[in-house]
C-alpha positions as a printed NumPy array, in Angstrom:
array([[ 96.524,  66.872,  90.283],
       [ 92.853,  65.801,  90.203],
       [ 93.526,  64.048,  86.914],
       [ 96.163,  61.861,  88.566],
       [ 93.832,  60.866,  91.387],
       [ 91.011,  59.898,  89.005],
       [ 93.009,  57.615,  86.746],
       [ 92.31 ,  53.9  ,  86.814],
       [ 94.901,  52.257,  89.021],
       [ 96.587,  49.266,  87.429],
       [ 98.29 ,  46.933,  89.913],
       [102.067,  47.26 ,  89.814],
       [104.633,  44.752,  90.973],
       [108.125,  45.594,  92.212],
       [109.608,  43.552,  89.37 ],
       [107.762,  45.774,  86.868],
       [109.342,  48.973,  88.161],
       [112.545,  47.734,  89.776],
       [114.749,  50.263,  87.936],
       [112.525,  53.099,  89.17 ],
       [112.571,  51.781,  92.742],
       [116.372,  51.469,  92.694],
       [116.63 ,  55.249,  92.283],
       [115.198,  55.562,  95.817],
       [113.685,  59.005,  95.272],
       [110.809,  57.765,  97.46 ],
       [110.525,  54.783,  99.786],
       [108.62 ,  53.388, 102.734],
       [110.681,  54.095, 105.828],
       [108.77 ,  51.654, 108.002],
       [107.289,  54.407, 110.164],
       [103.599,  55.117, 110.666],
       [101.779,  58.415, 111.092],
       [ 99.494,  59.216, 114.029],
       [ 96.578,  57.758, 112.1  ],
       [ 98.444,  54.501, 111.41 ],
       [ 99.117,  55.228, 107.754],
       [102.574,  54.385, 106.395],
       [105.063,  57.208, 105.95 ],
       [106.54 ,  57.697, 102.472],
       [109.967,  59.312, 102.644],
       [111.343,  61.604,  99.938],
       [115.081,  61.893, 100.623],
       [117.304,  64.516,  99.052],
       [117.538,  63.455,  95.411],
       [119.582,  65.795,  93.195],
       [117.742,  64.906,  89.969],
       [114.238,  64.938,  91.498],
       [112.96 ,  67.511,  89.008],
       [114.132,  65.28 ,  86.149],
       [112.043,  62.254,  87.156],
       [109.406,  61.653,  84.481],
       [105.839,  62.072,  85.745],
       [104.888,  58.503,  84.787],
       [107.85 ,  57.126,  86.748],
       [106.87 ,  59.193,  89.792],
       [103.262,  57.964,  89.513],
       [104.381,  54.342,  89.191],
       [106.504,  54.488,  92.329],
       [103.843,  56.245,  94.415],
       [101.137,  53.89 ,  93.137],
       [103.281,  50.916,  94.085],
       [104.245,  52.275,  97.52 ],
       [100.667,  53.174,  98.419],
       [ 99.41 ,  49.74 ,  97.395],
       [101.646,  47.801,  99.802],
       [ 99.485,  46.596, 102.743]])
């Protein structure tokens, strides 16, 4: 897990990962936590364990970069 956090972050655009975003295994629900940070939602996704690690990283990197 530390390795993931220490990688250089390359800016991603929705157009670059649109197929990954369409799977909707994670998305911004529009809510905010008590500290004002956005809430990322992980809905029930039957093939969650089959998502490649790079795909998962791309989506989370993109979602956490949206202001």
